Coordinates of N, CA and C in Angstrom, one line a residue:
G1 N 34.6 13.9 19.3 CA 34.7 12.5 19.5 C 33.4 11.9 19.8
A2 N 33.3 10.6 19.8 CA 32.1 9.9 20.1 C 32.0 9.6 21.6
G3 N 31.6 10.6 22.3 CA 31.4 10.5 23.8 C 30.1 9.9 24.1
G4 N 29.5 10.3 25.2 CA 28.2 9.8 25.6 C 27.1 10.5 24.8
G5 N 26.0 10.7 25.4 CA 24.9 11.4 24.7 C 24.1 10.5 23.7
A6 N 23.3 11.1 23.0 CA 22.4 10.4 22.1 C 23.2 9.9 20.9
P7 N 22.9 8.7 20.4 CA 23.6 8.2 19.2 C 23.2 9.0 18.0
A8 N 24.1 9.0 17.0 CA 23.8 9.8 15.8 C 22.5 9.3 15.2
Q9 N 21.9 10.2 14.5 CA 20.6 9.9 13.8 C 21.0 8.9 12.7
V10 N 20.2 7.9 12.6 CA 20.4 6.9 11.5 C 19.7 7.4 10.3
V11 N 18.5 8.0 10.5 CA 17.7 8.4 9.4 C 18.0 9.8 8.9
G12 N 18.9 9.8 7.9 CA 19.2 11.1 7.3 C 18.3 11.4 6.1
E13 N 18.6 12.5 5.3 CA 17.8 12.8 4.2 C 17.7 11.7 3.1
D14 N 18.9 11.0 3.0 CA 19.0 10.0 1.9 C 18.8 8.6 2.4
F15 N 18.1 8.5 3.6 CA 18.0 7.1 4.2 C 17.4 6.1 3.3
F16 N 16.4 6.4 2.6 CA 15.7 5.4 1.7 C 16.4 5.4 0.3
E17 N 17.1 6.5 -0.1 CA 17.7 6.5 -1.4 C 19.0 5.7 -1.4
D18 N 19.7 5.6 -0.2 CA 21.0 5.1 -0.2 C 21.0 3.5 -0.2
L19 N 21.2 3.0 -1.4 CA 21.1 1.5 -1.5 C 22.3 0.8 -0.9
D20 N 23.4 1.5 -0.6 CA 24.5 0.9 0.0 C 24.2 0.4 1.4
R21 N 23.2 1.0 2.0 CA 22.8 0.6 3.4 C 22.3 -0.8 3.4
I22 N 21.7 -1.2 2.3 CA 21.0 -2.5 2.2 C 22.1 -3.5 1.8
R23 N 22.3 -4.5 2.7 CA 23.4 -5.4 2.4 C 22.9 -6.9 2.3
T24 N 21.6 -7.1 2.5 CA 21.2 -8.5 2.6 C 19.9 -8.7 1.7
L25 N 19.8 -9.9 1.3 CA 18.7 -10.2 0.4 C 17.3 -10.1 1.1
E26 N 17.3 -10.4 2.4 CA 16.1 -10.3 3.2 C 15.5 -8.9 3.1
V27 N 16.4 -7.9 3.3 CA 15.9 -6.5 3.3 C 15.6 -6.0 1.8
V28 N 16.4 -6.5 0.9 CA 16.1 -6.2 -0.5 C 14.7 -6.7 -0.9
L29 N 14.4 -7.9 -0.6 CA 13.1 -8.5 -1.0 C 12.0 -7.8 -0.2
A30 N 12.2 -7.5 1.0 CA 11.2 -6.8 1.8 C 10.9 -5.4 1.2
D31 N 11.9 -4.8 0.7 CA 11.7 -3.4 0.1 C 11.1 -3.5 -1.2
I32 N 11.4 -4.5 -2.0 CA 10.8 -4.7 -3.3 C 9.3 -4.9 -3.1
E33 N 9.0 -5.7 -2.1 CA 7.6 -6.0 -1.8 C 6.9 -4.7 -1.4
W34 N 7.5 -3.9 -0.5 CA 6.9 -2.7 -0.1 C 6.7 -1.8 -1.2
C35 N 7.7 -1.6 -2.1 CA 7.5 -0.7 -3.3 C 6.4 -1.2 -4.2
A36 N 6.3 -2.5 -4.4 CA 5.3 -3.0 -5.3 C 3.9 -2.7 -4.7
T37 N 3.8 -2.9 -3.4 CA 2.5 -2.6 -2.7 C 2.2 -1.1 -2.8
A38 N 3.2 -0.3 -2.6 CA 3.0 1.2 -2.6 C 2.6 1.7 -4.0
Q39 N 3.1 1.0 -5.0 CA 2.7 1.4 -6.4 C 1.2 1.4 -6.7
S40 N 0.6 0.4 -6.1 CA -0.9 0.3 -6.4 C -1.7 1.5 -6.0
G41 N -1.2 2.2 -4.9 CA -1.9 3.4 -4.5 C -1.3 4.7 -4.9
A42 N -0.2 4.6 -5.7 CA 0.6 5.8 -6.0 C 0.1 6.5 -7.3
G43 N 0.4 7.8 -7.4 CA 0.2 8.6 -8.6 C 1.3 8.2 -9.6
A44 N 1.1 8.7 -10.8 CA 2.0 8.4 -11.9 C 3.5 8.7 -11.6
E45 N 3.7 9.9 -11.0 CA 5.1 10.3 -10.7 C 5.7 9.4 -9.7
D46 N 5.0 9.1 -8.6 CA 5.5 8.2 -7.6 C 5.7 6.8 -8.1
K47 N 4.8 6.4 -9.0 CA 4.9 5.1 -9.6 C 6.2 4.9 -10.3
S48 N 6.7 5.9 -11.1 CA 7.9 5.8 -11.8 C 9.1 5.8 -10.9
V49 N 9.0 6.5 -9.8 CA 10.1 6.5 -8.8 C 10.2 5.2 -8.2
L50 N 9.1 4.6 -7.8 CA 9.0 3.2 -7.2 C 9.5 2.2 -8.2
E51 N 9.2 2.4 -9.5 CA 9.6 1.4 -10.5 C 11.1 1.4 -10.6
A52 N 11.7 2.6 -10.6 CA 13.1 2.8 -10.7 C 13.8 2.1 -9.4
R53 N 13.2 2.3 -8.3 CA 13.7 1.8 -7.1 C 13.7 0.2 -7.1
I54 N 12.6 -0.3 -7.6 CA 12.5 -1.8 -7.8 C 13.6 -2.3 -8.7
E55 N 13.9 -1.6 -9.8 CA 14.9 -2.0 -10.7 C 16.3 -2.0 -10.0
S56 N 16.6 -1.0 -9.3 CA 17.8 -0.8 -8.5 C 17.9 -2.0 -7.5
L57 N 16.8 -2.3 -6.8 CA 16.8 -3.3 -5.8 C 17.1 -4.7 -6.5
K58 N 16.5 -4.9 -7.6 CA 16.8 -6.2 -8.3 C 18.2 -6.4 -8.7
L59 N 18.9 -5.3 -9.1 CA 20.3 -5.3 -9.5 C 21.1 -5.6 -8.2
K60 N 20.7 -5.0 -7.1 CA 21.3 -5.2 -5.8 C 21.2 -6.7 -5.4
Q61 N 20.0 -7.2 -5.6 CA 19.7 -8.6 -5.3 C 20.7 -9.5 -6.0
E62 N 20.8 -9.3 -7.3 CA 21.8 -10.1 -8.2 C 23.2 -10.0 -7.7
M63 N 23.6 -8.8 -7.3 CA 25.0 -8.5 -6.8 C 25.2 -9.3 -5.5
I64 N 24.3 -9.2 -4.6 CA 24.4 -9.9 -3.3 C 24.5 -11.4 -3.5
T65 N 23.6 -11.9 -4.3 CA 23.5 -13.3 -4.6 C 24.8 -13.8 -5.2
S66 N 25.3 -13.1 -6.2 CA 26.6 -13.5 -6.8 C 27.8 -13.4 -5.9
N67 N 27.8 -12.4 -5.0 CA 28.9 -12.3 -4.0 C 28.9 -13.5 -3.1
V68 N 27.7 -14.0 -2.7 CA 27.6 -15.1 -1.8 C 28.0 -16.4 -2.6
E69 N 27.4 -16.5 -3.8 CA 27.7 -17.7 -4.6 C 29.1 -17.9 -5.0
C70 N 29.8 -16.7 -5.2 CA 31.2 -16.8 -5.6 C 32.1 -16.9 -4.4
G71 N 31.6 -16.8 -3.2 CA 32.4 -16.9 -2.0 C 33.1 -15.6 -1.6
L72 N 32.7 -14.5 -2.3 CA 33.3 -13.2 -1.9 C 32.8 -12.9 -0.5
V73 N 31.5 -13.3 -0.2 CA 31.0 -13.1 1.2 C 30.7 -14.5 1.7
S74 N 31.3 -14.8 2.9 CA 31.0 -16.1 3.5 C 29.6 -16.1 4.2
M75 N 29.1 -17.2 4.5 CA 27.8 -17.3 5.2 C 27.9 -16.6 6.6
E76 N 29.1 -16.7 7.3 CA 29.3 -16.1 8.6 C 29.3 -14.6 8.4
Q77 N 30.0 -14.1 7.3 CA 30.0 -12.6 7.1 C 28.6 -12.1 6.7
Y78 N 27.9 -12.9 6.0 CA 26.5 -12.6 5.6 C 25.6 -12.4 6.8
V79 N 25.7 -13.4 7.7 CA 24.9 -13.4 9.0 C 25.3 -12.2 9.8
E80 N 26.6 -11.9 9.9 CA 27.1 -10.7 10.7 C 26.5 -9.4 10.1
G81 N 26.5 -9.4 8.8 CA 26.0 -8.2 8.1 C 24.5 -8.1 8.3
L82 N 23.8 -9.2 8.3 CA 22.4 -9.2 8.6 C 22.1 -8.7 10.0
K83 N 22.9 -9.1 11.0 CA 22.7 -8.7 12.4 C 23.0 -7.2 12.5
A84 N 24.0 -6.7 11.8 CA 24.4 -5.3 11.9 C 23.3 -4.4 11.3
E85 N 22.8 -4.9 10.1 CA 21.8 -4.2 9.4 C 20.5 -4.1 10.3
L86 N 20.2 -5.2 10.9 CA 19.0 -5.3 11.8 C 19.1 -4.3 12.9
Q87 N 20.3 -4.2 13.5 CA 20.5 -3.2 14.6 C 20.3 -1.8 14.1
L88 N 20.8 -1.5 13.0 CA 20.7 -0.2 12.4 C 19.3 0.2 12.1
N89 N 18.6 -0.8 11.5 CA 17.2 -0.6 11.1 C 16.3 -0.5 12.3
K90 N 16.6 -1.2 13.4 CA 15.8 -1.1 14.6 C 15.9 0.3 15.2
Q91 N 17.1 0.9 15.1 CA 17.3 2.3 15.6 C 16.6 3.2 14.6
A92 N 16.7 3.0 13.3 CA 15.9 3.8 12.4 C 14.4 3.8 12.6
L93 N 13.9 2.6 12.9 CA 12.5 2.4 13.2 C 12.1 3.2 14.4
H94 N 12.9 3.2 15.5 CA 12.7 3.9 16.7 C 12.6 5.4 16.4
E95 N 13.6 5.9 15.6 CA 13.6 7.3 15.2 C 12.3 7.7 14.4
L96 N 11.9 6.9 13.5 CA 10.8 7.2 12.6 C 9.5 7.2 13.5
I97 N 9.4 6.3 14.4 CA 8.2 6.2 15.3 C 8.2 7.5 16.2
T98 N 9.3 7.8 16.7 CA 9.5 9.0 17.6 C 9.0 10.3 16.8
Q99 N 9.4 10.3 15.5 CA 9.1 11.5 14.6 C 7.7 11.4 14.0
K100 N 7.0 10.3 14.4 CA 5.6 10.0 13.9 C 5.5 10.0 12.4
R101 N 6.6 9.4 11.8 CA 6.6 9.2 10.3 C 6.1 7.8 10.1
V102 N 4.8 7.6 10.1 CA 4.1 6.3 10.2 C 4.4 5.4 9.0
A103 N 4.2 6.0 7.8 CA 4.4 5.2 6.6 C 5.8 4.7 6.5
E104 N 6.8 5.6 6.7 CA 8.2 5.2 6.7 C 8.5 4.2 7.7
A105 N 8.0 4.3 8.9 CA 8.2 3.4 10.0 C 7.7 2.0 9.6
G106 N 6.5 2.0 8.9 CA 6.0 0.7 8.5 C 6.9 0.0 7.5
R107 N 7.5 0.8 6.6 CA 8.4 0.3 5.6 C 9.7 -0.3 6.3
V108 N 10.2 0.4 7.3 CA 11.4 -0.1 8.0 C 11.1 -1.3 8.8
K109 N 9.9 -1.3 9.4 CA 9.4 -2.4 10.2 C 9.4 -3.7 9.4
A110 N 9.0 -3.6 8.1 CA 9.1 -4.8 7.2 C 10.5 -5.3 7.1
W111 N 11.5 -4.4 7.0 CA 12.9 -4.8 6.9 C 13.3 -5.5 8.1
V112 N 12.9 -4.9 9.3 CA 13.3 -5.5 10.6 C 12.7 -6.9 10.7
V113 N 11.5 -7.1 10.4 CA 10.8 -8.4 10.5 C 11.4 -9.4 9.6
A114 N 11.8 -9.0 8.4 CA 12.4 -9.9 7.4 C 13.7 -10.4 7.9
A115 N 14.5 -9.5 8.5 CA 15.8 -9.9 9.0 C 15.7 -10.8 10.2
Q116 N 14.8 -10.4 11.1 CA 14.6 -11.2 12.3 C 14.1 -12.6 12.0
T117 N 13.2 -12.7 11.0 CA 12.7 -14.0 10.6 C 13.8 -14.9 10.0
A118 N 14.6 -14.2 9.2 CA 15.8 -15.0 8.6 C 16.7 -15.5 9.6
L119 N 17.0 -14.6 10.6 CA 18.0 -15.0 11.6 C 17.4 -16.2 12.5
Q120 N 16.1 -16.1 12.8 CA 15.5 -17.2 13.5 C 15.6 -18.5 12.7
N121 N 15.3 -18.4 11.4 CA 15.3 -19.6 10.6 C 16.7 -20.2 10.5
M122 N 17.7 -19.3 10.5 CA 19.1 -19.8 10.4 C 19.5 -20.5 11.7
A123 N 19.0 -19.9 12.8 CA 19.2 -20.5 14.2 C 18.6 -21.9 14.3
D124 N 17.5 -22.0 13.6 CA 16.7 -23.3 13.7 C 17.3 -24.4 12.9
V125 N 18.2 -24.0 11.9 CA 18.8 -25.1 11.0 C 19.6 -26.0 11.8

């Protein structure tokens, strides 16, 4: 059962591969940007991996956008999703920092900042 103790690890083996974890445009766009930046310093093999990731992210972006536009996801649901994703990514960030996985922590930090900024902007509307 889910008793006390430490929360389950958020960052598993497939943390970055699992695109289902990403539910919001803010995080999709932040990760596209991260991948694009990473490509500039990457070797050929990594470049193709990042390229594939960007393609997948762009498809995800289209899917999220159409879900919102078609009304499958309401604005309230979207904001709730953004908040939930933010909490999860904050925990992931904490784990990565604890494990001294600096590059990955930087990547997740970009996701966290993107979501926080979006939520602040929504609150200001």
